[in-house]
XYZ file of C-alpha atoms in Angstrom:
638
model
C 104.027 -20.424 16.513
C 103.402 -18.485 13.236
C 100.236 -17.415 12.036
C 98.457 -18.515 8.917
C 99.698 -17.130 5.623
C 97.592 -14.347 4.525
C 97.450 -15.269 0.841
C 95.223 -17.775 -0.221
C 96.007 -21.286 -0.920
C 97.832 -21.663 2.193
C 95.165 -20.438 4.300
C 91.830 -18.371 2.982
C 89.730 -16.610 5.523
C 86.589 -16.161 3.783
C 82.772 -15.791 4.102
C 79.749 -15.370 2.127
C 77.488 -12.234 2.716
C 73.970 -13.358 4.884
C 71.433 -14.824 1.539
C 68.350 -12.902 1.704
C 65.112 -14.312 0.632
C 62.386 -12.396 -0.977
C 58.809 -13.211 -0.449
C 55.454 -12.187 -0.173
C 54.324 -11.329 3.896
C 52.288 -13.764 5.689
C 53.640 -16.730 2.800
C 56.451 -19.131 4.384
C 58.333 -21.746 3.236
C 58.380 -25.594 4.617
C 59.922 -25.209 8.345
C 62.881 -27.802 9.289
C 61.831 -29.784 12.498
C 61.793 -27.434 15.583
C 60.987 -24.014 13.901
C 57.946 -22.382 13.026
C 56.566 -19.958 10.555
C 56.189 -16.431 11.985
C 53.987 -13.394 10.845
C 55.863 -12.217 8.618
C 56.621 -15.065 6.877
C 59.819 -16.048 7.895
C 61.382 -19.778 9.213
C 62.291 -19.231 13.203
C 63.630 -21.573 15.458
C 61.007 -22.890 18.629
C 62.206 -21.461 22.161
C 65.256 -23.892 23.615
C 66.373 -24.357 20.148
C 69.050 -21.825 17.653
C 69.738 -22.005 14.060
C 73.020 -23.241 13.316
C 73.944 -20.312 11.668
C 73.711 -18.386 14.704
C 70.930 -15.850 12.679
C 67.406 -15.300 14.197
C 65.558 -16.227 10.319
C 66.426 -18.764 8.566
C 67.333 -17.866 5.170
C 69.535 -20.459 4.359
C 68.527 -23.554 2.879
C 70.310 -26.247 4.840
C 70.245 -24.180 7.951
C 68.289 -26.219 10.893
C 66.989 -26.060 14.212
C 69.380 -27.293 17.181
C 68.831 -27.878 20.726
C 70.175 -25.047 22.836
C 72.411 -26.992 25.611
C 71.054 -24.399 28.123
C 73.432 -26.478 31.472
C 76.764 -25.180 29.131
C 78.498 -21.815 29.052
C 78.488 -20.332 27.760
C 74.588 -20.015 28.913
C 75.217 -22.208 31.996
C 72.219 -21.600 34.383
C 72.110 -21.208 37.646
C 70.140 -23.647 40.173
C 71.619 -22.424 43.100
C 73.255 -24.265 46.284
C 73.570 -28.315 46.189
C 71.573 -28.683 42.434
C 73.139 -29.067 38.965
C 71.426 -28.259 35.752
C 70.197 -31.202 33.020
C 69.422 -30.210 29.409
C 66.296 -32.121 27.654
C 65.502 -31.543 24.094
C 64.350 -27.749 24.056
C 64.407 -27.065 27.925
C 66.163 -27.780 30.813
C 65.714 -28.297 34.229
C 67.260 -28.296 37.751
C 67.698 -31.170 39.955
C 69.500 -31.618 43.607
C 72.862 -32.922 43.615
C 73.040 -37.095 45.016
C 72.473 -36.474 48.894
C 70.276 -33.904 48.144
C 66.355 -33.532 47.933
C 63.683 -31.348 47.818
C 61.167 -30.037 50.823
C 58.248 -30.868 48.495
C 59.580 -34.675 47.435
C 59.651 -33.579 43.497
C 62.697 -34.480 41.538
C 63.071 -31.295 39.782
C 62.513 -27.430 39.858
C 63.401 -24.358 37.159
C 63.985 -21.053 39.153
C 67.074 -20.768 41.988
C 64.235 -19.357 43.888
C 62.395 -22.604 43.939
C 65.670 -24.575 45.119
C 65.229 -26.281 48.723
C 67.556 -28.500 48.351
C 68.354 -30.590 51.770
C 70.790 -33.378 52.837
C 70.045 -36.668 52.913
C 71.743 -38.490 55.978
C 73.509 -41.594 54.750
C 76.903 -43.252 55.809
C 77.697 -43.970 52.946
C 77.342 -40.772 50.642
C 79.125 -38.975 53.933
C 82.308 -41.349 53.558
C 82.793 -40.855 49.831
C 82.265 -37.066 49.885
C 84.463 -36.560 52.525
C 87.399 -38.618 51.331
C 87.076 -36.566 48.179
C 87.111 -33.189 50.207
C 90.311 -34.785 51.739
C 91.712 -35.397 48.207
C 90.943 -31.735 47.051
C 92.143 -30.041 50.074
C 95.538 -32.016 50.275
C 95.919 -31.248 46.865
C 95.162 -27.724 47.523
C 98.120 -27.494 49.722
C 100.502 -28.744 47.388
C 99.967 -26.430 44.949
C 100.184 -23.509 48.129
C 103.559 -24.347 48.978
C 105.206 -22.442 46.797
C 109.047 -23.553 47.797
C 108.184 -27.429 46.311
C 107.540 -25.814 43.101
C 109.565 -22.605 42.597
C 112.922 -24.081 43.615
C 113.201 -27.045 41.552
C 114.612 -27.525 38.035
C 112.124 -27.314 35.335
C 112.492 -31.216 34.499
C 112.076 -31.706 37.805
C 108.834 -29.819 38.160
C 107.229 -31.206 35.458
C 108.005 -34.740 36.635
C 106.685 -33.601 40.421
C 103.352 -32.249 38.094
C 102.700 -35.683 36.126
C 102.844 -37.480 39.403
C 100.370 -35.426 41.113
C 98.223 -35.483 38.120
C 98.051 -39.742 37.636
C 98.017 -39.717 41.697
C 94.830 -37.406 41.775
C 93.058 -39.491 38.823
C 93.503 -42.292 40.798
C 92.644 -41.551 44.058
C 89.427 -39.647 42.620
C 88.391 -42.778 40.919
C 88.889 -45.520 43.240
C 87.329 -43.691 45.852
C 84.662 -43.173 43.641
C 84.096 -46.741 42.693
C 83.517 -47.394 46.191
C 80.875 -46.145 46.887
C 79.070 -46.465 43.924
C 75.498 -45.628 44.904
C 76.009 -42.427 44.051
C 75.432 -41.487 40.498
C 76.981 -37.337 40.806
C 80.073 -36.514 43.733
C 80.834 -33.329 43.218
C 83.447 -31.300 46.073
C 85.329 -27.970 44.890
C 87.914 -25.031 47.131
C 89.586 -22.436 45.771
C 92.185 -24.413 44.146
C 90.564 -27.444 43.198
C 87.115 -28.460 41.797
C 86.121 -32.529 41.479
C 82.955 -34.226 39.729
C 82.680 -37.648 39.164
C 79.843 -39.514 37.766
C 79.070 -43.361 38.159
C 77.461 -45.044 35.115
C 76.197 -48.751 35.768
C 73.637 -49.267 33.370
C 73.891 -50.031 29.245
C 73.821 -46.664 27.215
C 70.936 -45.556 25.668
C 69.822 -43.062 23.118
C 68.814 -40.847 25.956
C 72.058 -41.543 27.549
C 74.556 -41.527 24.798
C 76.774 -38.643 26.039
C 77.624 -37.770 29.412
C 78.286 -34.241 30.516
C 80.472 -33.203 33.254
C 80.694 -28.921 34.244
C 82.790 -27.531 36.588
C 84.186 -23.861 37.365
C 82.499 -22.565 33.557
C 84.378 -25.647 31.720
C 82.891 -28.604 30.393
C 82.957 -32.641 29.149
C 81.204 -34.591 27.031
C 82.357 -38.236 26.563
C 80.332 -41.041 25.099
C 79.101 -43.525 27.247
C 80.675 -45.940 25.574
C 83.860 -45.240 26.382
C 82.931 -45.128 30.019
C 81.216 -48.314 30.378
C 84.248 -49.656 28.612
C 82.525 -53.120 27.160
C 83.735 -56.378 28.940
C 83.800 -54.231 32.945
C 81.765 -56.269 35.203
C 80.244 -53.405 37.973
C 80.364 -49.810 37.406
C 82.529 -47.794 35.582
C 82.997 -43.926 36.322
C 84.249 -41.059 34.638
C 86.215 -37.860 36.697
C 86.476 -34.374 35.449
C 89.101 -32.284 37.750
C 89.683 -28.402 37.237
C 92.811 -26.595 38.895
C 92.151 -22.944 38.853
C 95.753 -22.435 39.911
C 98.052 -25.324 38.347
C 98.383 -23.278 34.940
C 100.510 -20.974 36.702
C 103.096 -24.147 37.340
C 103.116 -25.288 34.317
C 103.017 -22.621 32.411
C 103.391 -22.340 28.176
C 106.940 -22.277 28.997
C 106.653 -26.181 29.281
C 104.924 -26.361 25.672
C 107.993 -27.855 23.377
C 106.654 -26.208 20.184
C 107.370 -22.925 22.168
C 111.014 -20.548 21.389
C 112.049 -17.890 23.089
C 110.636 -15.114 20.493
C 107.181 -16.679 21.277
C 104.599 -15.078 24.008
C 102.455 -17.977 24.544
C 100.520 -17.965 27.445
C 97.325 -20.101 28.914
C 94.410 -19.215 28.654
C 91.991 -21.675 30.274
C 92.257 -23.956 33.605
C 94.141 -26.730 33.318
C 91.761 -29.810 33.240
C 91.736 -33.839 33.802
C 89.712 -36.212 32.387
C 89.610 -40.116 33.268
C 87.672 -43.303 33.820
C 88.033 -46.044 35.404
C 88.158 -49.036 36.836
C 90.325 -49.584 33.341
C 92.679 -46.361 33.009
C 94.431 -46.200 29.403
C 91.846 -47.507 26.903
C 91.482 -46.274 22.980
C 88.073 -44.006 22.583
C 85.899 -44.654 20.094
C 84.547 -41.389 20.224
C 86.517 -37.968 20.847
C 85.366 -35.693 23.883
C 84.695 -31.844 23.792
C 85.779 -30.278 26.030
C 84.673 -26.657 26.634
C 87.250 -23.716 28.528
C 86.092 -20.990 29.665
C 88.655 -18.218 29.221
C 91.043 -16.890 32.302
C 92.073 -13.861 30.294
C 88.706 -11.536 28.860
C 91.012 -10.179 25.577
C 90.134 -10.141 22.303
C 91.424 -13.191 20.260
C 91.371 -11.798 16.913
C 93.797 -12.423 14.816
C 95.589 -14.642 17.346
C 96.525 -18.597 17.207
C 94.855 -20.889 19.909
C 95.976 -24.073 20.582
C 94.336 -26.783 21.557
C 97.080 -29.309 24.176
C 97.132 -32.302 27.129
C 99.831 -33.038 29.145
C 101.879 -35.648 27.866
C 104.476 -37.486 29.999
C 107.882 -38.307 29.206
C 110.875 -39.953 30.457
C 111.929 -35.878 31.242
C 108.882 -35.023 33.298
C 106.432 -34.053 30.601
C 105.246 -31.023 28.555
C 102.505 -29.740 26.778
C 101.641 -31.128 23.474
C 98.815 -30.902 20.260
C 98.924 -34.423 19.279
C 95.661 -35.941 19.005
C 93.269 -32.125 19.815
C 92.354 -29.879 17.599
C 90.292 -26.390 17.725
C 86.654 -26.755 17.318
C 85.417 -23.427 18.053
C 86.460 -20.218 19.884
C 84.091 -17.227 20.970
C 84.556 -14.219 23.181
C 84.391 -16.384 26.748
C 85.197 -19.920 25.683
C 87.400 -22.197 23.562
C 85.989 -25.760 21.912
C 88.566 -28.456 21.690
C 88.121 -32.166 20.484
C 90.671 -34.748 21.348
C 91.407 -38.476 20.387
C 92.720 -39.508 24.116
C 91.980 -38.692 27.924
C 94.637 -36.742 29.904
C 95.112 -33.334 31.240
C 93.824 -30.210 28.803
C 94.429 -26.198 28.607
C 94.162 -23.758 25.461
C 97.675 -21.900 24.842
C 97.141 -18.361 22.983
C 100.151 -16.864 20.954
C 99.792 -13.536 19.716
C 100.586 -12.812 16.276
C 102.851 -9.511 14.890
C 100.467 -7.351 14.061
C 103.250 -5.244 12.386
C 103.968 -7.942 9.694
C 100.297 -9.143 9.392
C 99.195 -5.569 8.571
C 102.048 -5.283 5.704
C 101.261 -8.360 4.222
C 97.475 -7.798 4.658
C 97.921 -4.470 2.531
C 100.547 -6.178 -0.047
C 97.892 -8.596 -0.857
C 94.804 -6.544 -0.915
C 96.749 -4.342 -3.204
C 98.253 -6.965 -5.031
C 94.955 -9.177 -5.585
C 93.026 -5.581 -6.411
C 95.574 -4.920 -9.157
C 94.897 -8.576 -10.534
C 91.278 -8.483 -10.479
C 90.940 -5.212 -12.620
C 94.216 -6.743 -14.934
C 92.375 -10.190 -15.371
C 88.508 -7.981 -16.335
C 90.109 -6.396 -18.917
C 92.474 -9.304 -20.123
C 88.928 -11.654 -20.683
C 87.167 -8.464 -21.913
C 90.096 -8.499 -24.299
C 89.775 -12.117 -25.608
C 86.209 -11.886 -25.605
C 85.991 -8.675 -27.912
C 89.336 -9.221 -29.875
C 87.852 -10.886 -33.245
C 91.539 -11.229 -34.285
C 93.193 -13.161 -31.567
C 90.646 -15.836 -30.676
C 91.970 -19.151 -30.496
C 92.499 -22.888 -28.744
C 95.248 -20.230 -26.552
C 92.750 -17.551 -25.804
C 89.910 -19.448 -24.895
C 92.992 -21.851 -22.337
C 93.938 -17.642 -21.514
C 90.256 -16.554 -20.616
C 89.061 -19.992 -18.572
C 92.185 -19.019 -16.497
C 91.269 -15.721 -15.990
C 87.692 -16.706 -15.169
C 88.846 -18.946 -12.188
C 91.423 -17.085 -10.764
C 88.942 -13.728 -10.773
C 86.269 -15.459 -9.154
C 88.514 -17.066 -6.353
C 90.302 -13.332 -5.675
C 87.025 -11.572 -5.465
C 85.719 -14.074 -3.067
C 88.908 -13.613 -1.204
C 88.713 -10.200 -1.067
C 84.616 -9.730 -0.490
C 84.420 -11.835 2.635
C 88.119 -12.497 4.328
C 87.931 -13.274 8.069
C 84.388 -13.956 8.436
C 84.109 -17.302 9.763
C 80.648 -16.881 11.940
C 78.599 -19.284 10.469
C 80.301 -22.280 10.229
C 77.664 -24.076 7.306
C 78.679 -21.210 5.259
C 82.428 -21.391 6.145
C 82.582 -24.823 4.748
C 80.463 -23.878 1.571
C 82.939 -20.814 0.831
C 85.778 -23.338 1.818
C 84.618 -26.101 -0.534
C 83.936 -23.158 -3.233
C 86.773 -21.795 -3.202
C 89.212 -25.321 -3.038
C 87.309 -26.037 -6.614
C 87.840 -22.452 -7.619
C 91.916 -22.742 -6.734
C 92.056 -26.234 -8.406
C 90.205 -25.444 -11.709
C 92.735 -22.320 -11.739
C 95.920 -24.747 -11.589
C 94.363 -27.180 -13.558
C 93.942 -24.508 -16.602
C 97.525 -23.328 -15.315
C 98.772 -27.150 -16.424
C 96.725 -26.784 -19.682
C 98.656 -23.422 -20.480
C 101.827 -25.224 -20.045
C 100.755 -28.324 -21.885
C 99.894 -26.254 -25.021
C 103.019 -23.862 -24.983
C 105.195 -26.933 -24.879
C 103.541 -28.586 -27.980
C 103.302 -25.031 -29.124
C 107.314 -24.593 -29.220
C 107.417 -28.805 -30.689
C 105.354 -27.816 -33.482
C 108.033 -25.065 -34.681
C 109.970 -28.126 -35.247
C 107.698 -30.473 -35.966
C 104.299 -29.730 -37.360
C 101.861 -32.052 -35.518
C 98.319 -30.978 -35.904
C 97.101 -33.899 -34.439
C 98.187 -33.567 -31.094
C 96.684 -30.304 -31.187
C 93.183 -30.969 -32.326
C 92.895 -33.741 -28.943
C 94.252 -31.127 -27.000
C 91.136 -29.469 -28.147
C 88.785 -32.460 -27.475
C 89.988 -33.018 -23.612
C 90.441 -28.921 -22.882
C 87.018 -28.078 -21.403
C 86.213 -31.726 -19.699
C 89.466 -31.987 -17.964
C 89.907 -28.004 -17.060
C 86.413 -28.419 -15.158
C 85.834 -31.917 -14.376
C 88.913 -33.072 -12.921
C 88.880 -30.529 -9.815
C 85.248 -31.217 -9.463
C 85.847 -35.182 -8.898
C 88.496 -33.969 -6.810
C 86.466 -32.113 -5.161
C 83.605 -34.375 -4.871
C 85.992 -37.156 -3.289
C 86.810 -34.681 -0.801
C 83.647 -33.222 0.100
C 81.999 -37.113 0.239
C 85.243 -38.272 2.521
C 85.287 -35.620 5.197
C 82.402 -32.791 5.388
C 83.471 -31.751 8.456
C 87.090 -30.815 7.495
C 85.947 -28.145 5.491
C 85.984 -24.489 7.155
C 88.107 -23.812 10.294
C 87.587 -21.419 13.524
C 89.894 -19.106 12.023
C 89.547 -19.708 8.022
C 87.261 -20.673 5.911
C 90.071 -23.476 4.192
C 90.533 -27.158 4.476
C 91.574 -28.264 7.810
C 94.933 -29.758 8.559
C 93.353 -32.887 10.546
C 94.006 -36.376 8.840
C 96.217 -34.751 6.281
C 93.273 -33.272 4.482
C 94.872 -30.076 3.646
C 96.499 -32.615 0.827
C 93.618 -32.903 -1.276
C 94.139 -29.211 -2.252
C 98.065 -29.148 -2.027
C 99.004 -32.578 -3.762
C 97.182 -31.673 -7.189
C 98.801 -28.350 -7.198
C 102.517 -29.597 -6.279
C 101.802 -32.286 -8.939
C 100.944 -29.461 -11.528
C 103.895 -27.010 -10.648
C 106.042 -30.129 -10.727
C 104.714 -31.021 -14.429
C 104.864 -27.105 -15.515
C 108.064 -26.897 -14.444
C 109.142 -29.594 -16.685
C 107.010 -28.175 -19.298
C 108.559 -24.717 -19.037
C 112.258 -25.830 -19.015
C 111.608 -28.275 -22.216
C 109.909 -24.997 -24.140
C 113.471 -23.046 -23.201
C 114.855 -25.958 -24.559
C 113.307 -25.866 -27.987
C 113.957 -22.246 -28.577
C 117.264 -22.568 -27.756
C 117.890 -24.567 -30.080
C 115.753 -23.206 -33.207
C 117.101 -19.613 -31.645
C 120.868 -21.296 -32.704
C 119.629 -22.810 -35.955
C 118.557 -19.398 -37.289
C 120.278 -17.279 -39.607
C 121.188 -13.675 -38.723
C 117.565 -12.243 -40.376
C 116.938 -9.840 -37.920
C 112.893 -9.890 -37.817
C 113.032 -13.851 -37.429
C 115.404 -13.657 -34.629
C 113.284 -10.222 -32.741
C 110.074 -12.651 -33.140
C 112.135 -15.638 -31.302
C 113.477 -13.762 -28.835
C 109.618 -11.985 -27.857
C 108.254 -15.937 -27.936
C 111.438 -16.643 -25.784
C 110.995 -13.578 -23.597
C 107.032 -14.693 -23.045
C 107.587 -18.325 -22.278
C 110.151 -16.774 -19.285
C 107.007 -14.917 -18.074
C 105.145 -17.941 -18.122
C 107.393 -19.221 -15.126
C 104.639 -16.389 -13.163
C 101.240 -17.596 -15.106
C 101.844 -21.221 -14.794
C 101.817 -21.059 -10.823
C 105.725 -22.535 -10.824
C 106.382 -19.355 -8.100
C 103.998 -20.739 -5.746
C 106.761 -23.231 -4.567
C 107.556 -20.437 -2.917
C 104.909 -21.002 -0.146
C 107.117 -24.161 1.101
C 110.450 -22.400 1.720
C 109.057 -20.069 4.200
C 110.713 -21.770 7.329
C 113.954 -20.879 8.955
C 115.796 -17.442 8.820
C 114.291 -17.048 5.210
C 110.898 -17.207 6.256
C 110.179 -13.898 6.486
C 111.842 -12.850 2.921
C 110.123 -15.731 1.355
C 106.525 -14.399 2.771
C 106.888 -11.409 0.729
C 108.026 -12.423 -2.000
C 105.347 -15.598 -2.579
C 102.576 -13.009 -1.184
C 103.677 -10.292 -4.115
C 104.081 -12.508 -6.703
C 101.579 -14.432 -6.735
C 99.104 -11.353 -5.880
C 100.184 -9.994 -9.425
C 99.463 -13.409 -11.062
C 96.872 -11.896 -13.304
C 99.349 -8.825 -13.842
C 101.438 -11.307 -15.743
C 98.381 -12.486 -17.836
C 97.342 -8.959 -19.066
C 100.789 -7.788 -19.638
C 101.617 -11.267 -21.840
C 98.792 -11.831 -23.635
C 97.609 -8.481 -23.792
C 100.063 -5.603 -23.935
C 102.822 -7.669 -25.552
C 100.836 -8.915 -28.229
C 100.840 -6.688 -31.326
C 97.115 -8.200 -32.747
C 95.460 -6.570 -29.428
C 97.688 -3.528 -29.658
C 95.968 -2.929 -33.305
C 92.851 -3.812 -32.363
C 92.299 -1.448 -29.333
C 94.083 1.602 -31.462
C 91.266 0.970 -34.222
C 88.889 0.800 -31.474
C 90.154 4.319 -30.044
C 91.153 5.546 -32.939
C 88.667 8.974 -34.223
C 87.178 8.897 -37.729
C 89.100 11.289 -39.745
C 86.773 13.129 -41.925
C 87.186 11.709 -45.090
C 85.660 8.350 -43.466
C 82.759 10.241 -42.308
C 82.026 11.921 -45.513
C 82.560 8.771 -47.207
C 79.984 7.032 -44.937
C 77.864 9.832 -45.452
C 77.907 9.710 -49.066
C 76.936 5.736 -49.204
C 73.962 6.714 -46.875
C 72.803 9.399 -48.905
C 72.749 7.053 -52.098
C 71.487 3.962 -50.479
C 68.432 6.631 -49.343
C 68.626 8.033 -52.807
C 68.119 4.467 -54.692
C 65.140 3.653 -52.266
C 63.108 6.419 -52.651
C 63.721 5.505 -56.556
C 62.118 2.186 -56.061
C-alpha cells in the first residue's frame, strides 16, 4: 500500500489560510439559518448546531450552520442503564430502551441522573431478547476457543469466518422479525454487541435515516433500503460489533496486502444487514462510523476503508465499493455501496522516503518559484524580446507560480473540508491552464521550426487569435463540467485533490496525457525539421552555432512542455522507487528550465540586463550634464 505521491498532480495536499473579515464592532452580516449575530459582530452558530468548517465565527461565505448529531461519537452521550440517546434538530434527548419505562410515565429525560428506567414484563419482549442473548453468547464462545481458529489453514479460517458471519445475520434477523413489536433489541458481552431495529411504517422526512450505535461505532442507512418497497410486514435492519473477531481475521487476510506491508486494523469488525430480503442493491450508501482500537496518531498514514467479501477460497478483505469519508483523532468515516461486514486497515508509510522526497520537492518547487519571478519579471521589463513567444513564456510562468506557491503555502491542511474542495478545484484549473499553455508552447515551436522552411505567416497570426481564449477557457469548461458533475469529489481526508471515486481523478489526468501525448509529437517533428535544415546548411560557421543553440533549446523543451511528467505512470514495480525521484526532481525544476531557456540562453536578455547593470562611465554623465545645463540655459533665455 504506497502512499500518495508528494508532488502535485498526482496528489496535492493543500489548504487555504482561515479568511478574515474586517468590520466595524456591533455591525454583522446576514446570518445563515441556525446562527446568530453576536456582540461583536460576528456570525455564530445556535447551541446544538457547528459550522461546517469546524471554526467558532463564521468568516466564510458559504460556511453554514449544521445540526450537531449529539447520540454519535464522537460526542456520544451518555443516558445511562437500559436508555439510548435520539438526536432532534439542535438537541437531543434520552429515551428507555423497548421494555423499558420511566417511574414518572414520561417518554423522555436529558441527565443520566434523571434515568429510572424499569422493565416492562411482557412474554413476548422476554422471548426475543433472550434468544438474542443466546445468539451473542454462543457466538462468544466460538470466538473463545482458540484451537477452532489457530490450528486451521488460513483458507480454511476464513471460510469457518464467512459462515459464522451469514449464520449470525441470519439468526439475528429472523429472530428479530418475530417478534416484531419491538421497535429497538439491543443485547451486548464482552465479545459481542447486537442492535436491531424494526421499521413497519412508510419513511418520512423525520424518518429518512436510521441510526444504529453500538460499542462507540455507528450506522446510518436510509429507510428506504430497509423497508425494501414491495415487503408486505416489517422489515428490520441489524448492526453487530465483534470487539474480538479482528484479531482472526486479521490484515493478513486483506489481498492488496505483501509481505513488506504492516497493515493492521484499526476498528471492530462490524455487520450490517436487513431483512426479510437479504442481498438487495441500495439506493443510498451507509456511513458507517469506527471508533479507533489503537489511540496513535494517523498522520501521514493510509486508511482504508474494507468489507468482507466471500469467495470460493473462504474470503478476504476488500475496498470495492467503500471509500474514506473522514478520519479524526478517535474515529474513521467510511461510505459504502453494499451491506456486509466492515473494519478500517491502517498502513504506515516510510517516513524515511517521505521526508526525502518532502525536502526534494520543497527545495525543488522553492528554486522554481524564485526562477519563474524573475523569468516573467524578465519578459515583462525586456522591451527587446516581447513577442507572440514571450507573452505563450510568461502565461506559463503565471500558472505554474501560482499553483507551486499554493502548494507550498498550505500542504497537508485538509481541516475544513469546504475549503479543501475550493483549494482542490483551484488548483485542478491552475494545473490544467499550466499544461494547456505547455501545448501552446509546443504548438508554436513546431510551426516555429516549419516556418524556417516555409514562411507561413498566416498560421501564425490565428495562432495569435485563439492563444488567450483557449489557454484560459478550455481548462475552465473543463473545469466547470467537473465541478457541475461531482462537487463532492473534490478535496479528500488526506489531500486537498480530486478523488479517485467514479474515475474522477480523469478529468485532471486525461487532458494532461492528451497534451504530453500531442507535445511529444510536436517535439519529435521540431527535431525533425532541424535535422534536416541542420544537413542542408553549408559549413558557415555562425549559421550552423545559431542551429545548433535552436536545436539545443528545443531538446530542453522535452522539460518545459511537461513530456517528463510521464514519468508519474512508471512508478510501479522494482523501478518505483527510482522513478519517484526522478519525476519529483524534474518536474520540481520545471520553471528552472524556463529561466535558464528563455532567459540565460538568450543573448537579447543577456544585453539587456548588462545595460541595466551596467555604471555610467563619466563621459555619459558629463554629457547628460551638459544637455541639462543648456536646456536650463535656453529657458531662462525665453
Amino acid at each position: 500500500m504506497r502512499g500518495p505521491s508528494l508532488f502535485p498532480g498526482l496528489c496535492i495536499l493543500l489548504s487555504l489560510p482561515g479568511v478574515i473579515v474586517q468590520k466595524a464592532k456591533g455591525s454583522c452580516p446576514p446570518c445563515p439559518q441556525n446562527a446568530l449575530c453576536d456582540i461583536d459582530g460576528y456570525c455564530t452558530c445556535k447551541p446544538g448546531y457547528h459550522s461546517q468548517s469546524g471554526e467558532r465565527v463564521l468568516t466564510f461565505p458559504l460556511d453554514i450552520c449544521e445540526d450537531v448529531d449529539e447520540c454519535k461519537p464522537p460526542f456520544s452521550r451518555y443516558c445511562g442503564k437500559n436508555a439510548e440517546c435520539q438526536n432532534v434538530e439542535g438537541s437531543f434527548y434520552c429515551r428507555c430502551d423497548p421494555g423499558y419505562k420511566l417511574l414518572s410515565g414520561d417518554t423522555q429525560f436529558m441527565n443520566p441522573s434523571d434515568n429510572t428506567c424499569q422493565k416492562i414484563a411482557s412474554s413476548n419482549n422476554t422471548k426475543g431478547n433472550q434468544e438474542l442473548q443466546w445468539v451473542v453468547e454462543d457466538l462468544e464462545s466460538r470466538l473463545a476457543n482458540k484451537t477452532l481458529w489457530e490450528l486451521g489453514e488460513k483458507r480454511k479460517i476464513a471460510s469457518k469466518v464467512t459462515s459464522v458471519l451469514q449464520m449470525v445475520e441470519s439468526t439475528v434477523l429472523k429472530i428479530t422479525l418475530k417478534t416484531p413489536d419491538q421497535d429497538i433489541q439491543k443485547v451486548q458481552n464482552s465479545a459481542v454487541a447486537v442492535k436491531v431495529r424494526v421499521v413497519r411504517d412508510n419513511c418520512s422526512e423525520e424518518r429518512k435515516i436510521f441510526n444504529l450505535n453500538i460499542q462507540m461505532n455507528s450506522l446510518d442507512i436510509d429507510c428506504n433500503d430497509i423497508i425494501q418497497g414491495d415487503i408486505k410486514g416489517p422489515s428490520a435492519v441489524a448492526f453487530i460489533s465483534y470487539s474480538s473477531l479482528g484479531n482472526i481475521i486479521n490484515a493478513t487476510f486483506f489481498g492488496e496486502m505483501t509481505e513488506k506491508d504492516q497493515v493492521y486494523l484499526n476498528s471492530h469488525v462490524v455487520s450490517a444487514a436487513i431483512g426479510p430480503k437479504r442481498n438487495i442493491s441500495l439506493s443510498k450508501a451507509v456511513i458507517l462510523s469506527f471508533q479507533h482500537t489503537k489511540k496513535t496518531n494517523l498522520q501521514g498514514q493510509n486508511v482504508t476503508c474494507v468489507f468482507w467479501k466471500s469467495t470460493e477460497e473462504g474470503g478476504h478483505w476488500s475496498r470495492d465499493g467503500c471509500s474514506l469519508e473522514q478520519v479524526n483523532k478517535s474515529h474513521t468515516t467510511c461510505s459504502c455501496t453494499h451491506l456486509s461486514s466492515f473494519a478500517v486497515l491502517v498502513a504506515p508509510t516510510s517516513q524515511e522516503e517521505d521526508a526525502t522526497l518532502a525536502v526534494i520537492t520543497h527545495v525543488g518547487l522553492s528554486l522554481s518559484l524564485l526562477c519563474l519571478l524573475l523569468a516573467a519579471l524578465t519578459f515583462l521589463l525586456c522591451k527587446a524580446i516581447q513577442n507572440t513567444s514571450t507573452s505563450l513564456h510568461l502565461q506559463l510562468c503565471i500558472c505554474l507560480f501560482l499553483a507551486h506557491l499554493l502548494f507550498l503555502t498550505a500542504i497537508n491542511r485538509t481541516e475544513h473540508k469546504v475549503l479543501c474542495a475550493i483549494i482542490a478545484g483551484a488548483l485542478h484549473y491552475l494545473y490544467l491552464a499550466a499544461f494547456t499553455w505547455m501545448l501552446l508552447e509546443g504548438l508554436h515551436l513546431f510551426l516555429t521550426a516549419r516556418n524556417l522552411t516555409a514562411v507561413n505567416y498566416s498560421s501564425m497570426s490565428r495562432f495569435m487569435k485563439f492563444m488567450f481564449p483557449v489557454g484560459y477557457g478550455v481548462p475552465a469548461v473543463i473545469v466547470a463540467i467537473s465541478a457541475a458533475s461531482g462537487p463532492h469529489l473534490y478535496g479528500t481526508p488526506n489531500c486537498c485533490w480530486l478523488q479517485l471515486e467514479q474515475g474522477f481523478i480523469w478529468s485532471f489526468l486525461g487532458p494532461v496525457c492528451a497534451i504530453i501525448c500531442v507535445n511529444l509529437v510536436f517535439f519529435l517533428s521540431v527535431l525533425y525539421i532541424l535535422k534536416r535544415k541542420l544537413s542542408s546548411l553549408n559549413s558557415e560557421v555562425s549559421t550552423i552555432q545559431n542551429v545548433r543553440m535552436l536545436t539545443f533549446k528545443a531538446m530542453a523543451q522535452l522539460f518545459i512542455l511537461g513530456c517528463t511528467w510521464c514519468l508519474g505512470v512508471l512508478q510501479v514495480g522494482a523501478a518505483a522507487r527510482v522513478m519517484a525521484y526522478l519525476f519529483t526532481i524534474i518536474n520540481s525544476l520545471q520553471g528552472i528550465f524556463i529561466f535558464l531557456v528563455y532567459c540565460l540562453l538568450s543573448q537579447q536578455v543577456r544585453k539587456w540586463f548588462g545595460n541595466v547593470m551596467k555604471p555610467k562611465s563619466e563621459s555619459e554623465i558629463f554629457t547628460h550634464s551638459s544637455r541639462f545645463a543648456a536646456y536650463s540655459k535656453s529657458s531662462e533665455n525665453k
